[in-house]
Coordinates of C-alpha atoms (C1' of nucleotides) in Angstrom, one line a residue:
Chain A
M1252 CA 109.9 140.0 99.6
K1253 CA 111.3 136.7 99.1
S1254 CA 113.1 136.8 102.5
T1255 CA 110.0 137.7 104.2
G1256 CA 108.3 134.6 102.7
V1257 CA 111.1 132.4 103.9
W1258 CA 111.0 134.0 107.2
E1259 CA 107.2 133.3 107.7
R1260 CA 107.7 129.6 106.7
K1261 CA 110.6 129.3 109.1
Q1262 CA 108.2 130.8 111.7
V1263 CA 105.3 128.4 110.7
I1264 CA 107.6 125.5 110.9
N1265 CA 109.0 126.5 114.4
E1266 CA 105.3 126.7 115.4
L1267 CA 104.6 123.2 114.0
M1268 CA 107.6 121.8 115.8
Q1269 CA 106.3 123.3 119.0
G1270 CA 103.0 121.7 118.4
Y1271 CA 104.7 118.4 117.4
E1272 CA 106.4 118.2 120.9
H1273 CA 103.2 119.3 122.6
A1274 CA 101.6 116.6 120.9
K1275 CA 104.1 114.1 121.9
Q1276 CA 103.9 115.2 125.4
L1277 CA 100.3 115.0 125.4
Q1278 CA 100.6 111.3 123.9
G1279 CA 102.8 110.6 127.1
V1280 CA 100.4 112.1 129.4
H1281 CA 96.9 110.7 128.4
S1282 CA 95.6 107.6 129.5
P1283 CA 96.5 104.4 127.2
S1284 CA 93.0 104.2 125.5
A1285 CA 93.1 103.3 121.9
D1286 CA 91.1 106.4 120.9
T1287 CA 93.4 108.8 122.5
E1288 CA 96.4 107.0 121.2
L1289 CA 95.0 107.2 117.6
L1290 CA 94.3 110.9 118.1
S1291 CA 97.8 111.5 119.2
Q1292 CA 99.2 109.4 116.4
S1293 CA 97.1 111.5 114.1
I1294 CA 98.1 114.7 115.5
L1295 CA 101.7 113.9 115.3
S1296 CA 101.4 112.7 111.8
S1297 CA 99.5 115.7 110.6
I1298 CA 101.8 118.0 112.1
G1299 CA 104.7 116.3 110.6
K1300 CA 103.1 116.4 107.3
A1301 CA 102.7 120.1 107.6
I1302 CA 106.2 120.5 108.3
N1303 CA 107.2 118.4 105.4
M1304 CA 104.8 120.3 103.2
L1305 CA 106.6 123.4 104.1
L1306 CA 109.9 121.7 103.3
S1307 CA 108.7 120.4 100.1
R1308 CA 109.4 122.0 96.8
D1309 CA 108.1 121.4 93.4
C1310 CA 110.1 119.0 91.3
E1311 CA 110.1 121.0 88.2
G1312 CA 113.3 121.9 87.5
E1313 CA 114.5 122.1 91.1
T1314 CA 116.3 119.8 93.3
Q1315 CA 114.3 118.2 96.1
P1316 CA 115.4 119.1 99.5
T1317 CA 113.0 116.5 101.0
D1318 CA 113.6 113.0 101.3
S1319 CA 113.7 110.2 103.7
R1320 CA 115.3 112.5 106.2
Y1321 CA 112.1 114.3 106.6
S1322 CA 110.1 111.2 107.5
I1323 CA 108.5 112.0 110.7
S1324 CA 108.7 108.5 111.6
G1325 CA 112.2 108.3 111.7
S1326 CA 112.4 105.4 109.3
P1327 CA 114.4 105.9 106.1
H1328 CA 112.9 104.9 103.0
S1329 CA 115.3 102.4 101.5
E1330 CA 112.7 100.5 99.5
N1331 CA 115.2 99.6 97.2
S1332 CA 118.9 99.1 97.6
N1333 CA 119.6 100.4 94.3
G1334 CA 118.5 103.8 95.5
T1335 CA 115.4 104.1 93.5
A1336 CA 113.2 104.2 96.6
F1337 CA 109.6 104.8 96.4
R1338 CA 109.9 108.3 97.2
E1339 CA 113.3 109.4 96.4
D1340 CA 113.6 110.2 92.8
E1341 CA 109.9 109.7 92.6
C1342 CA 109.5 112.3 89.9
R1343 CA 112.2 110.8 87.8
V1344 CA 111.6 107.2 88.2
L1345 CA 107.8 107.4 87.8
S1346 CA 108.0 109.7 84.9
K1347 CA 108.9 106.8 82.6
K1348 CA 105.3 106.4 81.6
R1349 CA 102.3 108.3 81.8
K1350 CA 103.9 111.5 82.8
M1351 CA 100.7 113.3 83.0
D1352 CA 99.3 111.3 85.8
P1353 CA 99.5 112.8 89.3
K1354 CA 101.3 110.4 91.5
W1355 CA 101.9 110.3 95.2
T1356 CA 102.9 107.7 97.8
E1357 CA 101.7 106.6 101.0
Q1358 CA 103.3 104.4 103.7
I1359 CA 100.9 102.4 105.6
R1360 CA 101.8 100.2 108.7
V1361 CA 99.5 97.3 108.9
S1362 CA 98.4 96.1 112.2
A1363 CA 100.1 93.1 113.7
G1364 CA 97.0 91.1 112.9
S1365 CA 96.9 91.9 109.5
S1366 CA 100.4 92.3 108.7
L1367 CA 100.4 89.3 106.4
E1368 CA 97.2 90.4 104.6
G1369 CA 98.8 93.1 102.9
P1370 CA 98.1 96.8 102.9
P1371 CA 94.7 97.8 104.1
H1372 CA 92.2 98.8 101.4
D1373 CA 91.9 102.4 100.7
G1374 CA 88.1 102.6 99.9
H1375 CA 88.6 101.7 96.2
S1376 CA 88.4 98.6 94.3
W1377 CA 91.7 97.3 92.9
R1378 CA 92.6 94.6 90.5
K1379 CA 96.0 93.3 90.4
Y1380 CA 97.6 93.1 87.2
G1381 CA 101.1 92.2 87.8
Q1382 CA 103.8 91.7 90.2
K1383 CA 107.6 92.1 89.6
D1384 CA 110.7 91.7 91.5
I1385 CA 112.6 95.0 91.7
L1386 CA 116.2 94.9 91.3
G1387 CA 117.8 95.1 94.8
A1388 CA 114.6 95.2 96.5
K1389 CA 113.7 92.5 98.9
Y1390 CA 110.1 92.3 98.3
P1391 CA 108.2 92.3 94.9
R1392 CA 106.3 95.2 93.8
A1393 CA 102.6 94.6 93.0
Y1394 CA 100.7 96.5 90.4
Y1395 CA 97.0 97.1 90.9
R1396 CA 94.7 99.2 88.7
C1397 CA 91.2 100.2 89.3
T1398 CA 88.7 97.6 88.8
H1399 CA 86.5 99.8 86.9
K1400 CA 89.2 100.6 84.3
H1401 CA 87.2 99.0 81.6
V1402 CA 83.9 99.8 82.7
Q1403 CA 84.2 103.4 83.7
G1404 CA 87.5 104.1 82.1
C1405 CA 89.2 104.9 85.4
S1406 CA 92.9 105.2 85.1
A1407 CA 93.9 105.1 88.6
R1408 CA 96.6 102.7 89.6
K1409 CA 98.7 101.9 92.6
Q1410 CA 101.9 100.0 93.1
V1411 CA 102.3 98.4 96.5
Q1412 CA 105.7 97.1 98.0
R1413 CA 106.6 96.2 101.4
S1414 CA 109.2 98.0 103.1
E1415 CA 112.4 96.4 103.6
E1416 CA 113.4 97.8 106.8
D1417 CA 109.9 97.4 108.4
P1418 CA 107.9 94.6 106.7
S1419 CA 104.9 96.0 108.4
I1420 CA 104.8 98.9 106.4
F1421 CA 103.6 99.1 103.0
N1422 CA 104.8 101.6 100.5
I1423 CA 101.7 102.4 98.3
M1424 CA 102.2 104.6 95.2
Y1425 CA 99.1 105.8 93.6
Q1426 CA 99.1 107.0 90.1
G1427 CA 96.2 108.7 88.3
T1428 CA 93.1 109.6 89.8
H1429 CA 90.0 107.8 90.2
T1430 CA 87.3 108.9 87.7
C1431 CA 85.0 105.9 88.5
M1432 CA 82.1 106.0 90.8
Q1433 CA 82.4 103.5 93.8
A1434 CA 79.4 105.0 95.7
P1435 CA 77.7 102.4 97.8
H1436 CA 74.7 101.9 95.4
L1437 CA 77.2 101.0 92.7
A1438 CA 78.8 98.4 94.6
S1439 CA 77.5 94.9 94.4
P1440 CA 75.2 94.2 97.4
K1441 CA 76.4 90.6 97.4
L1442 CA 79.9 91.9 97.6
Q1443 CA 79.1 94.2 100.4
E1444 CA 77.6 91.5 102.3
K1445 CA 80.2 89.0 101.6
Q1446 CA 82.9 91.7 102.9
Q1447 CA 80.8 92.4 106.0
Q1448 CA 80.7 88.8 106.9
Q1449 CA 84.5 88.1 106.2
H1450 CA 85.8 91.1 107.7
P1451 CA 83.4 92.9 110.1
Q1452 CA 86.4 94.2 112.1
R1453 CA 88.2 95.6 108.9
L1454 CA 86.5 99.1 109.4
L1455 CA 88.4 99.5 112.7
L1456 CA 91.6 97.7 111.4
N1457 CA 91.7 99.9 108.6
F1458 CA 91.2 103.0 110.6
R1459 CA 94.0 102.0 112.8
S1460 CA 96.2 100.9 110.0
G1461 CA 95.6 104.3 108.1
L1462 CA 96.9 106.0 111.2
K1463 CA 99.6 103.9 111.5
V1464 CA 98.9 102.7 115.1
K1465 CA 101.9 101.1 116.6
T1466 CA 101.5 97.5 116.3
E1467 CA 102.1 95.5 119.4
D1468 CA 104.1 92.8 117.9
L1469 CA 106.4 94.1 115.3
D1470 CA 109.0 91.4 116.1
T1471 CA 106.9 88.6 114.8
T1472 CA 107.9 89.2 111.3
Q1473 CA 109.6 86.1 110.6
D1474 CA 107.2 85.3 107.9
L1475 CA 107.4 88.7 106.5
N1476 CA 111.1 88.4 105.9
S1477 CA 110.6 85.4 103.7
S1478 CA 111.8 85.8 100.4
S1479 CA 108.9 84.0 99.0
F1480 CA 106.6 86.6 100.1
S1481 CA 103.8 87.7 97.5
F1482 CA 101.2 90.1 97.7
P1483 CA 97.7 89.0 98.6
P1484 CA 94.7 89.7 96.5
A1485 CA 93.8 93.3 96.3
M1486 CA 91.4 93.9 99.0
D1487 CA 88.2 94.8 97.3
C1488 CA 86.0 97.3 99.1
G1489 CA 83.6 98.7 96.6
N1490 CA 81.8 100.4 99.2
S1491 CA 83.5 103.6 99.9
T1492 CA 81.1 104.5 102.8
N1493 CA 81.6 101.2 104.7
C1494 CA 85.2 101.0 104.0
T1495 CA 86.6 104.3 104.8
F1496 CA 89.0 105.6 107.3
S1497 CA 91.9 105.0 104.8
S1498 CA 94.9 107.1 105.4
T1499 CA 94.3 108.8 102.0
I1500 CA 90.8 109.8 103.1
M1501 CA 92.3 111.2 106.3
D1502 CA 95.0 113.0 104.3
N1503 CA 92.5 114.4 101.9
H1504 CA 90.4 115.8 104.7
F1505 CA 93.5 117.0 106.4
M1506 CA 94.9 118.7 103.2
G1507 CA 91.5 120.3 102.8
S1508 CA 92.3 122.4 105.7
F1509 CA 95.0 124.1 103.7
S1510 CA 94.8 126.5 100.8
P1511 CA 94.5 124.3 97.6
P1512 CA 97.3 126.0 95.8
F1513 CA 100.0 124.1 97.4
I1514 CA 98.2 120.9 98.2
S1515 CA 99.7 117.9 96.6
P1516 CA 99.0 114.4 96.4
A1517 CA 102.6 113.8 96.8
T1518 CA 102.3 114.6 100.4
S1519 CA 99.2 112.6 100.9
E1520 CA 100.6 109.9 103.2
S1521 CA 99.4 108.2 106.3
N1522 CA 102.4 108.9 108.4
Y1523 CA 105.5 109.1 106.4
F1524 CA 106.3 112.2 104.5
S1525 CA 106.7 112.2 100.8
V1526 CA 108.8 114.2 98.6
S1527 CA 107.5 117.4 97.3
P1528 CA 104.6 117.5 94.7
C1529 CA 105.7 116.5 91.4
H1530 CA 102.5 116.9 89.3
Q1531 CA 99.8 119.1 88.5
L1532 CA 98.4 120.4 91.6
S1533 CA 95.1 121.0 90.0
S1534 CA 94.6 117.3 89.6
Y1535 CA 94.6 116.8 93.4
G1536 CA 91.0 117.5 93.6
G1537 CA 90.4 114.2 91.9
G1538 CA 92.4 112.2 94.2
P1539 CA 91.7 108.7 95.1
N1540 CA 89.2 109.2 97.7
M1541 CA 87.7 112.5 97.2
Q1542 CA 84.4 111.2 96.7
T1543 CA 84.4 109.6 99.9
P1544 CA 82.2 111.6 102.4
E1545 CA 83.2 110.7 105.7
S1546 CA 81.3 113.2 107.8
E1547 CA 82.0 111.1 110.8
L1548 CA 85.6 111.9 110.4
N1549 CA 85.0 115.6 111.0
E1550 CA 85.6 115.4 114.6
I1551 CA 88.8 113.6 114.3
I1552 CA 90.0 115.7 111.4
S1553 CA 89.1 118.9 113.1
A1554 CA 91.0 117.7 116.0
V1555 CA 93.9 116.8 113.9
T1556 CA 93.9 120.1 112.0
A1557 CA 93.3 122.2 114.9
A1558 CA 96.8 121.6 116.0
S1559 CA 98.3 122.9 112.9
N1560 CA 95.7 125.4 111.8
S1561 CA 96.6 127.3 114.9
S1562 CA 99.6 128.2 113.4
L1563 CA 98.7 128.1 109.7
G1564 CA 95.3 129.5 109.4
D1565 CA 95.9 133.0 108.4
L1566 CA 99.3 132.6 106.8
D1567 CA 99.8 132.8 103.2
F1568 CA 102.4 130.3 101.8
H1569 CA 104.5 130.7 98.9
L1570 CA 106.5 127.6 98.4
D1571 CA 108.0 128.8 95.3
E1572 CA 109.9 131.3 97.6
F1573 CA 110.8 128.9 100.1
D1574 CA 114.4 128.7 101.1
P1575 CA 115.8 125.5 99.5
N1576 CA 118.7 125.5 102.0
L1577 CA 116.5 125.4 105.0
Q1578 CA 116.5 121.9 106.3
F1579 CA 115.1 120.3 109.2
D1580 CA 115.8 116.9 110.3
T1581 CA 112.3 115.8 111.8
N1582 CA 114.0 112.7 113.2
A1583 CA 115.3 115.0 116.0
F1584 CA 111.7 114.8 117.3
L1585 CA 111.5 111.1 117.5
S1586 CA 114.0 110.4 120.0
Chain B
dT1088 C1' 80.6 80.5 84.7
dG1089 C1' 82.6 84.7 85.7
dC1090 C1' 85.8 87.1 87.8
dA1091 C1' 90.4 87.8 90.0
dT1092 C1' 95.1 86.3 90.5
dT1093 C1' 99.5 84.7 88.8
dT1094 C1' 103.3 84.8 86.1
dG1095 C1' 106.0 84.8 81.8
dA1096 C1' 106.5 87.7 77.9
dC1097 C1' 106.7 91.8 75.6
dC1098 C1' 107.6 96.9 75.4
dA1099 C1' 109.7 101.3 76.5
dA1100 C1' 112.5 104.3 79.0
dA1101 C1' 117.1 105.2 80.5
Chain C
dT1190 C1' 121.4 96.3 77.5
dT1191 C1' 119.1 96.7 81.8
dT1192 C1' 115.2 97.2 84.3
dG1193 C1' 110.4 98.8 85.3
dG1194 C1' 105.7 98.6 84.0
dT1195 C1' 101.9 96.4 81.4
dC1196 C1' 99.7 92.7 78.8
dA1197 C1' 97.5 88.5 78.4
dA1198 C1' 96.9 83.4 78.7
dA1199 C1' 96.8 80.1 82.3
dT1200 C1' 95.0 79.0 86.5
dG1201 C1' 92.2 79.2 90.8
dC1202 C1' 88.2 80.1 93.5
dA1203 C1' 83.4 80.8 94.7

DNA sequence: TGCATTTGACCAAA
DNA sequence: TTTGGTCAAATGCA
């Protein structure tokens, strides 16, 4: 029985790898339009996630075969030189406090134009409550909590830290789920108007950022490398409808195409693939952006999921049976 | 004036 | 004792 499950997963992973290769080929074929580029990135990202999901294991009482090696981007996750990277040892490091909160990480690459503004908003209102230099880390870590913490008792928090290796990448660790309502009608009209005036292009920017679109000018990071870097004010959206297309949303939709039992927030990333799920899977339904109905994303999501669903659709996964010794170096795809 | 950010201090886990 | 996470007073901004 167990060997059957392992075999099935290997088959699925092989299929996904093929899909990944095909998507890469497609990326090289199509005309260099922004839309198709985004789609290609999304497909590659999603397939990579699926692979990593299969490679992931539950943290509870088990070692974690998945780590930075499985980053589909090929970028190692050496956020902290002391080894306590955002993703590695996530279960251990983050279990210091609030052990019951679901946690997951994302890595978001900001576009060149917004690289100094910090990570794109994710459809929720965040209030910064602290920033701390992390031992061995080049950049400080910023702490955010939901703006509606006191009003609605929302316990969602997130930590944002710029990647050392690629300053254009923000590691965002979410902790807790949003219980607040940030529906458009609850957001301040004044704020909405203000944001629209200030950042009319933000929607597109965030969409691109969430998908980790390749930035055109990644070399222009001289300022990013400054040790005096500090995080900008939390981008406040407050309007989940107008500020969507965050990576989390994309991921949630993507994840939604799979069977819930093995969906985990821990794998919810824009383009890099996190360690295996560490927390209650049942809490996933209350993820950070689950209340954001991006019907307009359906087309994109369906396109993204189609690539992987073709192989996954009818398969029944049992990650608890997954062979821990089966390891894939997905970096091999990124040559 | 109200809200958000900054930043030093404090607390708790390892 | 060290270090990460949080608190809260001070400060800034619209």
